[in-house]
Each structure stands twice: as structure tokens, then as C-alpha cells.
Amino acid sequence: MPNSNRLTINLQAIQNNLAHMMAELPSQTRLMAMVKANGYGTDLTLLAQALSKMGIHCLGVAHVLEGIQLRERNITLPIFVIHTAANEVQEVIEHSLEVAVYDPSFCHLLNQEALRQKKQVKVHLDITTGMNRFGCPPEKALELAQTIHSLPSLDFEGVMTHFVAPEIPTFDSFSREQIEIFKKCIEELALGSILPPWIHASNTAAIRRFDLPFCNMVRVGIGLFQPENVLTLESRIASIHQCNKGENVGYLCGYRIKRDEERIAVISIGYHDGIDLRYSGKGYVLIHGKKAPMIGLICMDFMMVDVTDIPEAQIGDSVLIFGKELPIQTVASWATPNVRELMTALGPRIERHFIHMDEILESSSIQETICSL
């Protein structure tokens, strides 16, 4: 039975976005694709499978469980994990995951488990330069790097930091302070002859706004999905009915009919599917290419729109929630400036449909796309 809600993911558009980004980076730059949060709301494993054919050097996830899911689907690319709990070190090593480290006791724990399994584990030294979420203080970075270097089962693979707000110009002075702090740490590691092969700080926004010549790896997340449109979310009209002036629509009488008669359509998507209550009454959808304003409070499973001015609208018609003709950035702005929030909130009832998967999996390299730009 067909699903009323479908998210279409255009893999060719992702490849084009990556090609544009790679064309602007030094040729030796290593690309880490962040596929955390279910591949930014798409599908973790299917997205990773496609990216493995696009010239990506490694994948990034937030949690160990995500990395294990990828390994269980035979993803062989290096996988970097942002956070690892102490009780997850056995699985990290069993599944050959790379991890961020920022605490000497955790490094010793990793080393002990790796010795027990007779394996090596690759680690990235995480230095906090202002985020203060994870990471060791800059003044302790050299000492921790020396600890990593001294432990026989740890391979010192990378050193990293994380920007606070590289996309916001009013934070530029703070971002530059972060860059200087990180650069100083890198210089100290180099002087101590314990600099790992990969140095990374930039996410998508930082790649586009700051020059970090001392780094040779970037972490791309939202940049997979822009500037070329990748995602299209569609639903369907479940019901249409006439309402008279003065009647109310929805929970808490959230909307009152203003005209003598209004034609109200019920759409088969709601806040369980990721269309947050904050969008209530603030935006519109497209039906037959025409705007249908959202009215009333968005429900758990449905939402209502005004189709009075779209007389051709019928039950079963396709409804564009966002896509090329209605950019996701526009839709997100009605409730939040963060498009990632909308993407990663998309619920499990929405069918995910990847297009151009066969072409991507059969292709040999993204270099052909870069050359065609």
C-alpha cells in the first residue's frame, strides 16, 4: 500500500554539491562526510553506501551505535565517532571505529582493551577552543598527545576542534580566536614531533568562510544537501470539506473561517512526522503549484490548509511540503533558522526514496563530475 508521505533524496544532487566543494579545496584535502542523526534525516546506511562511491575518504557519526550499524551493512570506509562512552570501548575496537579522545584515563582504557583484543585503534585528539562540549583544554593538548603517542595500541590518527558558530558573521571574531588557539596547539604538537596525519576543524560553513591552510581534512554535513536541492517532501490530501464564516478549525479552535465559505483540506502529515507545532499558521504548502496556507494548529498526524483558491484540488492530490519549488530553507525559517532541525526531525512514517542510486553505485569516481563543472 503506497505511503502518503515520501521524502525523495536526489543522490545526483548530493554528488554535484560535493563536487563543487571539492573543486574549491586543495587537492590533498581529506573529506569526512557526517552522516549522524540518520544521515541528516534521510537514511544512515543508504546514504553512506552512496557516499562511499563519491570520493569520500571517511564517514562521521555521533554515537558508537551508528558506527556499528554501518559496519553491519558492510560499510568499509573509516568511520569516526564523536563520542564514545567507557562501556563502549570493546565494541569500538571490535568494529574498527575511530574515536575522539580528550581524557587520559579514557585513552588508557582504550589501550587496555585494544591490547586485550590484539588490535590497534585510531584516535583523534579533540581540543576544545570555545565550544566546551567535548575536548581537552588547549593547555593540556600537548600532554595528552604525548600520552596517546606513548600507548602502544593507539594510533594517533588526527587532531580536531569544533567551531561554535562559523556561519554567523557576528561571531567571526570568536571564530578567529578559535582558529588561533587551535593553530597554536598544532604548532606545539609539530614542535614536539607528535603531529598526527590528519588535522580538522572546518564544517560546511567554516569551509566556505575561513581559510585554514594548516588543516588537511574537513567535515561536511549540511553541505551534502546544498546549494543544489537534494530533498523533496511530499504528502497527500486526505479530506476536503466546506466551512462557513465564523466556524472554527482544529484543536483549541486554532483558526476561524473568515470568508463566507472556505474550502479546507486535511493533509496526511503532522508533528509526529516532523512538521513541528511551531509551524502552525505560519507557512504554506504547494498544491498544483499554488500556495495553500497552513491554518489552525498542526496535529500529531495531520495538518489543515486553505484550498479555497485552488478549486482543482482533490482528495489524493500530491502536496509539496518542501522541494525545489519550495526550498527547505524557506520552510524551516517559519519556525527555526536551523534547517538541520527540520531535516533531522522527519519521522519514521515517512517513506525514504533515493533516486539515481544505481548510477551512483555504478560510477567509479566523483572526479568525472568535478571535471564536468
Short mmCIF file of C-alpha atoms in Angstrom, two decimals:
data_model
loop_
_atom_site.label_atom_id
_atom_site.label_comp_id
_atom_site.label_asym_id
_atom_site.label_seq_id
_atom_site.Cartn_x
_atom_site.Cartn_y
_atom_site.Cartn_z
CA MET A 1 0.00 0.00 0.00
CA PRO A 2 1.52 3.36 -1.01
CA ASN A 3 2.68 5.69 1.75
CA SER A 4 1.02 9.11 1.91
CA ASN A 5 4.33 10.76 2.83
CA ARG A 6 7.55 10.44 0.86
CA LEU A 7 10.97 12.01 1.20
CA THR A 8 12.88 11.85 -2.07
CA ILE A 9 16.67 12.10 -1.81
CA ASN A 10 18.42 13.08 -5.04
CA LEU A 11 21.86 11.46 -4.92
CA GLN A 12 22.99 13.13 -8.13
CA ALA A 13 22.41 16.49 -6.45
CA ILE A 14 24.49 15.35 -3.45
CA GLN A 15 27.28 14.33 -5.80
CA ASN A 16 27.09 17.72 -7.53
CA ASN A 17 27.26 19.55 -4.19
CA LEU A 18 30.29 17.51 -3.16
CA ALA A 19 31.97 18.09 -6.49
CA HIS A 20 31.57 21.86 -6.19
CA MET A 21 33.01 21.78 -2.68
CA MET A 22 35.91 19.51 -3.58
CA ALA A 23 36.78 21.68 -6.56
CA GLU A 24 37.34 24.61 -4.18
CA LEU A 25 39.55 22.69 -1.72
CA PRO A 26 43.23 21.82 -2.05
CA SER A 27 43.57 18.51 -3.86
CA GLN A 28 45.11 16.75 -0.85
CA THR A 29 42.21 17.62 1.46
CA ARG A 30 40.54 14.62 3.05
CA LEU A 31 36.74 14.70 3.13
CA MET A 32 34.76 13.35 6.08
CA ALA A 33 31.02 13.12 5.41
CA MET A 34 28.95 13.48 8.57
CA VAL A 35 26.06 11.02 8.39
CA LYS A 36 24.93 11.27 12.00
CA ALA A 37 21.27 11.61 13.01
CA ASN A 38 20.14 9.03 10.45
CA GLY A 39 22.05 10.71 7.68
CA TYR A 40 20.54 14.12 8.49
CA GLY A 41 17.07 12.62 8.43
CA THR A 42 17.49 10.58 5.22
CA ASP A 43 18.74 7.03 5.82
CA LEU A 44 22.04 6.35 7.55
CA THR A 45 23.14 3.25 5.69
CA LEU A 46 21.78 4.05 2.23
CA LEU A 47 23.34 7.49 2.31
CA ALA A 48 26.66 6.02 3.47
CA GLN A 49 26.60 3.42 0.70
CA ALA A 50 26.12 6.14 -1.90
CA LEU A 51 28.76 8.43 -0.39
CA SER A 52 31.30 5.62 -0.46
CA LYS A 53 31.15 5.91 -4.26
CA MET A 54 31.54 9.69 -4.29
CA GLY A 55 35.17 10.14 -3.31
CA ILE A 56 34.51 10.44 0.40
CA HIS A 57 37.50 9.38 2.48
CA CYS A 58 35.68 8.64 5.74
CA LEU A 59 32.33 8.91 7.50
CA GLY A 60 31.46 10.69 10.72
CA VAL A 61 28.80 9.76 13.26
CA ALA A 62 27.86 10.99 16.71
CA HIS A 63 27.41 7.68 18.53
CA VAL A 64 29.01 4.26 18.53
CA LEU A 65 25.69 2.60 17.70
CA GLU A 66 25.58 4.49 14.39
CA GLY A 67 29.05 3.27 13.52
CA ILE A 68 28.11 -0.32 14.32
CA GLN A 69 25.02 -0.04 12.11
CA LEU A 70 27.24 0.99 9.22
CA ARG A 71 29.69 -1.85 9.79
CA GLU A 72 26.80 -4.33 9.94
CA ARG A 73 25.77 -3.10 6.49
CA ASN A 74 29.28 -3.79 5.18
CA ILE A 75 30.44 -0.19 5.03
CA THR A 76 34.23 -0.47 4.93
CA LEU A 77 35.21 3.22 4.89
CA PRO A 78 36.89 4.61 8.02
CA ILE A 79 34.19 5.68 10.49
CA PHE A 80 34.85 8.41 13.04
CA VAL A 81 32.74 8.62 16.24
CA ILE A 82 32.34 11.93 18.07
CA HIS A 83 31.58 10.46 21.49
CA THR A 84 32.35 7.08 22.99
CA ALA A 85 31.28 6.01 26.47
CA ALA A 86 33.58 3.91 28.64
CA ASN A 87 31.30 0.88 28.32
CA GLU A 88 31.51 1.03 24.51
CA VAL A 89 35.26 0.64 24.03
CA GLN A 90 35.02 -3.11 23.36
CA GLU A 91 32.56 -2.58 20.50
CA VAL A 92 34.55 0.34 19.12
CA ILE A 93 37.60 -1.85 18.69
CA GLU A 94 35.67 -4.89 17.50
CA HIS A 95 34.13 -2.82 14.71
CA SER A 96 37.30 -0.88 13.82
CA LEU A 97 35.86 2.54 14.60
CA GLU A 98 37.94 5.70 15.01
CA VAL A 99 37.17 7.79 18.09
CA ALA A 100 37.66 11.26 19.51
CA VAL A 101 39.61 11.35 22.78
CA TYR A 102 40.13 14.14 25.27
CA ASP A 103 40.80 12.41 28.58
CA PRO A 104 43.96 10.49 29.54
CA SER A 105 42.11 7.88 31.60
CA PHE A 106 39.90 7.09 28.62
CA CYS A 107 42.99 6.73 26.43
CA HIS A 108 44.41 4.19 28.86
CA LEU A 109 41.09 2.33 28.87
CA LEU A 110 41.10 2.16 25.07
CA ASN A 111 44.67 0.98 25.04
CA GLN A 112 43.97 -1.80 27.55
CA GLU A 113 41.01 -3.09 25.57
CA ALA A 114 42.92 -2.89 22.29
CA LEU A 115 45.78 -4.85 23.84
CA ARG A 116 43.29 -7.48 25.03
CA GLN A 117 41.87 -7.80 21.52
CA LYS A 118 45.36 -7.61 19.97
CA LYS A 119 44.25 -4.75 17.73
CA GLN A 120 45.09 -1.12 17.08
CA VAL A 121 42.54 1.70 17.50
CA LYS A 122 42.77 5.03 15.70
CA VAL A 123 42.12 8.11 17.80
CA HIS A 124 41.63 11.83 17.13
CA LEU A 125 42.67 14.28 19.84
CA ASP A 126 39.71 16.63 20.39
CA ILE A 127 40.72 20.10 21.63
CA THR A 128 38.04 22.49 22.83
CA THR A 129 38.67 26.04 21.63
CA GLY A 130 35.41 27.55 22.84
CA MET A 131 32.62 25.02 22.32
CA ASN A 132 33.19 23.33 25.70
CA ARG A 133 31.03 20.35 24.83
CA PHE A 134 33.77 17.76 24.42
CA GLY A 135 37.50 18.21 24.16
CA CYS A 136 40.55 18.76 26.31
CA PRO A 137 41.67 22.28 27.27
CA PRO A 138 44.26 23.72 24.86
CA GLU A 139 46.89 23.95 27.60
CA LYS A 140 46.65 20.18 28.13
CA ALA A 141 46.68 19.18 24.45
CA LEU A 142 50.42 18.58 24.19
CA GLU A 143 50.49 16.43 27.32
CA LEU A 144 47.56 14.34 26.12
CA ALA A 145 49.14 13.97 22.68
CA GLN A 146 52.27 12.64 24.38
CA THR A 147 50.13 10.17 26.33
CA ILE A 148 48.47 8.96 23.12
CA HIS A 149 51.86 8.64 21.45
CA SER A 150 53.16 6.54 24.35
CA LEU A 151 50.35 3.98 24.34
CA PRO A 152 51.27 1.09 22.01
CA SER A 153 47.77 0.14 20.83
CA LEU A 154 46.64 3.68 20.00
CA ASP A 155 47.29 5.04 16.52
CA PHE A 156 47.37 8.84 16.64
CA GLU A 157 45.25 9.48 13.54
CA GLY A 158 44.04 13.07 13.90
CA VAL A 159 43.66 16.25 15.91
CA MET A 160 40.49 18.32 15.79
CA THR A 161 38.38 21.12 17.19
CA HIS A 162 34.80 22.30 16.68
CA PHE A 163 33.59 25.80 15.77
CA VAL A 164 30.84 27.48 17.77
CA ALA A 165 29.13 29.49 15.01
CA PRO A 166 31.21 29.77 11.82
CA GLU A 167 28.16 30.59 9.70
CA ILE A 168 27.24 33.75 11.65
CA PRO A 169 29.26 36.89 10.82
CA THR A 170 28.66 38.44 14.25
CA PHE A 171 30.68 35.53 15.68
CA ASP A 172 33.60 36.00 13.29
CA SER A 173 35.92 37.44 15.92
CA PHE A 174 35.20 34.45 18.18
CA SER A 175 35.76 32.07 15.26
CA ARG A 176 39.12 33.68 14.54
CA GLU A 177 40.07 33.31 18.20
CA GLN A 178 39.22 29.62 17.94
CA ILE A 179 41.40 29.32 14.84
CA GLU A 180 44.36 30.97 16.57
CA ILE A 181 44.03 28.76 19.67
CA PHE A 182 43.85 25.62 17.52
CA LYS A 183 46.73 26.75 15.32
CA LYS A 184 48.92 27.31 18.37
CA CYS A 185 48.13 23.78 19.58
CA ILE A 186 49.06 22.37 16.18
CA GLU A 187 52.35 24.25 16.25
CA GLU A 188 53.13 22.82 19.70
CA LEU A 189 52.43 19.29 18.51
CA ALA A 190 54.61 19.84 15.46
CA LEU A 191 57.47 21.12 17.63
CA GLY A 192 57.12 18.00 19.75
CA SER A 193 57.20 15.82 16.61
CA ILE A 194 53.88 14.20 17.52
CA LEU A 195 51.60 15.73 14.92
CA PRO A 196 49.14 13.15 13.53
CA PRO A 197 48.45 12.86 9.78
CA TRP A 198 45.01 14.50 9.79
CA ILE A 199 44.11 17.94 11.15
CA HIS A 200 40.47 19.04 11.01
CA ALA A 201 38.28 21.85 12.29
CA SER A 202 36.04 23.06 9.47
CA ASN A 203 32.43 22.10 9.00
CA THR A 204 30.49 23.20 5.91
CA ALA A 205 30.12 26.83 6.98
CA ALA A 206 33.77 27.17 8.00
CA ILE A 207 34.91 25.67 4.69
CA ARG A 208 33.10 28.46 2.87
CA ARG A 209 34.06 31.33 5.16
CA PHE A 210 37.52 30.71 6.65
CA ASP A 211 40.88 29.72 5.26
CA LEU A 212 42.69 27.14 7.41
CA PRO A 213 45.78 26.18 5.40
CA PHE A 214 47.24 24.21 8.31
CA CYS A 215 44.28 21.78 8.18
CA ASN A 216 44.07 18.94 5.66
CA MET A 217 40.67 17.44 6.48
CA VAL A 218 37.15 18.90 6.51
CA ARG A 219 33.87 17.60 7.95
CA VAL A 220 30.91 18.06 5.62
CA GLY A 221 27.35 17.66 6.89
CA ILE A 222 24.74 20.12 5.71
CA GLY A 223 26.96 20.83 2.69
CA LEU A 224 25.87 17.48 1.25
CA PHE A 225 22.39 18.95 0.84
CA GLN A 226 23.13 22.43 -0.53
CA PRO A 227 23.33 24.56 -2.59
CA GLU A 228 21.65 22.24 -5.10
CA ASN A 229 18.31 20.99 -3.79
CA VAL A 230 18.51 17.38 -2.61
CA LEU A 231 15.36 16.75 -0.58
CA THR A 232 11.71 16.75 -1.64
CA LEU A 233 9.00 16.02 0.92
CA GLU A 234 5.52 15.27 -0.39
CA SER A 235 2.25 14.31 1.26
CA ARG A 236 -1.35 13.88 0.05
CA ILE A 237 -4.75 15.41 0.63
CA ALA A 238 -6.75 13.10 2.91
CA SER A 239 -10.00 15.07 3.05
CA ILE A 240 -11.65 18.27 1.79
CA HIS A 241 -14.68 19.97 3.25
CA GLN A 242 -16.52 23.28 3.18
CA CYS A 243 -16.66 25.54 6.24
CA ASN A 244 -18.79 28.62 6.75
CA LYS A 245 -17.81 32.01 8.08
CA GLY A 246 -17.34 32.01 11.85
CA GLU A 247 -16.71 28.28 12.17
CA ASN A 248 -13.55 27.06 13.83
CA VAL A 249 -10.91 24.64 12.56
CA GLY A 250 -8.64 22.38 14.57
CA TYR A 251 -7.58 21.94 18.18
CA LEU A 252 -8.19 24.88 20.52
CA CYS A 253 -10.26 26.48 17.72
CA GLY A 254 -6.90 27.49 16.26
CA TYR A 255 -8.38 29.05 13.12
CA ARG A 256 -11.67 30.81 12.42
CA ILE A 257 -13.19 30.90 8.95
CA LYS A 258 -13.02 34.48 7.62
CA ARG A 259 -14.82 34.30 4.29
CA ASP A 260 -18.41 33.29 3.65
CA GLU A 261 -17.18 29.87 2.64
CA GLU A 262 -13.72 28.35 2.74
CA ARG A 263 -12.54 25.04 1.39
CA ILE A 264 -10.32 23.25 3.91
CA ALA A 265 -8.01 20.35 3.02
CA VAL A 266 -6.60 17.90 5.55
CA ILE A 267 -3.04 16.79 4.74
CA SER A 268 -1.73 13.42 5.93
CA ILE A 269 1.30 14.75 7.79
CA GLY A 270 1.71 16.12 11.31
CA TYR A 271 4.11 16.85 14.11
CA HIS A 272 4.93 13.17 14.64
CA ASP A 273 6.30 13.29 11.10
CA GLY A 274 8.48 16.31 11.89
CA ILE A 275 6.25 19.25 10.99
CA ASP A 276 6.56 20.93 14.35
CA LEU A 277 3.70 22.72 16.12
CA ARG A 278 5.69 25.94 15.71
CA TYR A 279 4.82 25.90 12.01
CA SER A 280 1.11 26.22 12.80
CA GLY A 281 -0.45 29.02 10.81
CA LYS A 282 2.90 30.40 9.65
CA GLY A 283 3.54 28.97 6.23
CA TYR A 284 2.05 27.23 3.24
CA VAL A 285 2.32 24.12 1.08
CA LEU A 286 2.10 23.86 -2.70
CA ILE A 287 -0.80 22.06 -4.36
CA HIS A 288 -0.83 22.10 -8.16
CA GLY A 289 1.97 24.65 -7.85
CA LYS A 290 -0.23 27.06 -5.88
CA LYS A 291 0.16 28.24 -2.29
CA ALA A 292 -2.22 26.72 0.26
CA PRO A 293 -1.80 28.49 3.63
CA MET A 294 -1.42 26.37 6.77
CA ILE A 295 -4.29 27.04 9.17
CA GLY A 296 -5.03 26.07 12.74
CA LEU A 297 -2.77 24.01 14.96
CA ILE A 298 -0.77 21.23 13.36
CA CYS A 299 -1.97 17.87 14.71
CA MET A 300 0.03 14.78 15.58
CA ASP A 301 -0.86 13.05 12.30
CA PHE A 302 -2.48 15.71 10.13
CA MET A 303 -2.48 19.39 9.27
CA MET A 304 -5.03 21.65 7.63
CA VAL A 305 -4.59 24.08 4.75
CA ASP A 306 -6.87 26.52 2.96
CA VAL A 307 -7.53 25.44 -0.65
CA THR A 308 -10.38 27.88 -1.34
CA ASP A 309 -8.32 29.48 -4.11
CA ILE A 310 -7.27 26.12 -5.58
CA PRO A 311 -10.59 24.79 -6.91
CA GLU A 312 -8.88 21.93 -8.77
CA ALA A 313 -7.55 20.45 -5.50
CA GLN A 314 -8.98 16.99 -4.87
CA ILE A 315 -8.63 14.18 -2.33
CA GLY A 316 -5.48 12.19 -3.11
CA ASP A 317 -3.65 15.07 -4.76
CA SER A 318 0.06 15.46 -4.11
CA VAL A 319 1.12 18.17 -1.66
CA LEU A 320 4.62 19.64 -1.71
CA ILE A 321 5.86 20.32 1.82
CA PHE A 322 9.32 21.33 0.61
CA GLY A 323 11.44 20.79 -2.50
CA LYS A 324 12.87 22.67 -5.47
CA GLU A 325 9.81 24.92 -5.87
CA LEU A 326 9.55 25.49 -2.09
CA PRO A 327 13.06 25.35 -0.62
CA ILE A 328 13.53 23.62 2.71
CA GLN A 329 15.37 26.73 3.92
CA THR A 330 12.20 28.78 3.38
CA VAL A 331 10.04 26.26 5.22
CA ALA A 332 12.48 25.95 8.13
CA SER A 333 12.61 29.73 8.53
CA TRP A 334 8.94 29.81 9.52
CA ALA A 335 9.86 28.15 12.82
CA THR A 336 13.65 27.97 13.18
CA PRO A 337 16.73 29.40 11.46
CA ASN A 338 18.31 25.93 11.61
CA VAL A 339 17.37 23.82 8.60
CA ARG A 340 19.12 20.83 10.19
CA GLU A 341 16.47 20.84 12.91
CA LEU A 342 13.71 20.30 10.36
CA MET A 343 15.66 17.66 8.42
CA THR A 344 16.57 15.51 11.40
CA ALA A 345 13.08 15.69 12.91
CA LEU A 346 11.48 13.89 9.95
CA GLY A 347 9.71 10.87 11.40
CA PRO A 348 9.86 7.14 10.65
CA ARG A 349 6.44 7.02 8.94
CA ILE A 350 7.85 8.99 6.03
CA GLU A 351 8.99 6.70 3.22
CA ARG A 352 12.55 7.43 2.10
CA HIS A 353 13.16 7.13 -1.62
CA PHE A 354 16.66 7.54 -3.08
CA ILE A 355 16.89 8.42 -6.76
CA HIS A 356 19.95 7.90 -9.01
CA MET A 357 21.24 5.21 -6.62
CA ASP A 358 22.07 2.77 -9.42
CA GLU A 359 24.04 5.37 -11.38
CA ILE A 360 25.99 6.40 -8.26
CA LEU A 361 26.81 2.84 -7.22
CA GLU A 362 27.99 2.02 -10.75
CA SER A 363 30.16 5.14 -11.06
CA SER A 364 33.88 4.92 -10.38
CA SER A 365 34.67 8.36 -9.01
CA ILE A 366 33.35 11.83 -8.33
CA GLN A 367 36.26 13.18 -10.39
CA GLU A 368 34.15 12.83 -13.54
CA THR A 369 31.59 15.18 -12.01
CA ILE A 370 34.27 17.68 -10.97
CA CYS A 371 35.69 17.71 -14.50
CA SER A 372 32.26 18.42 -15.96
CA LEU A 373 31.71 21.55 -13.85
#
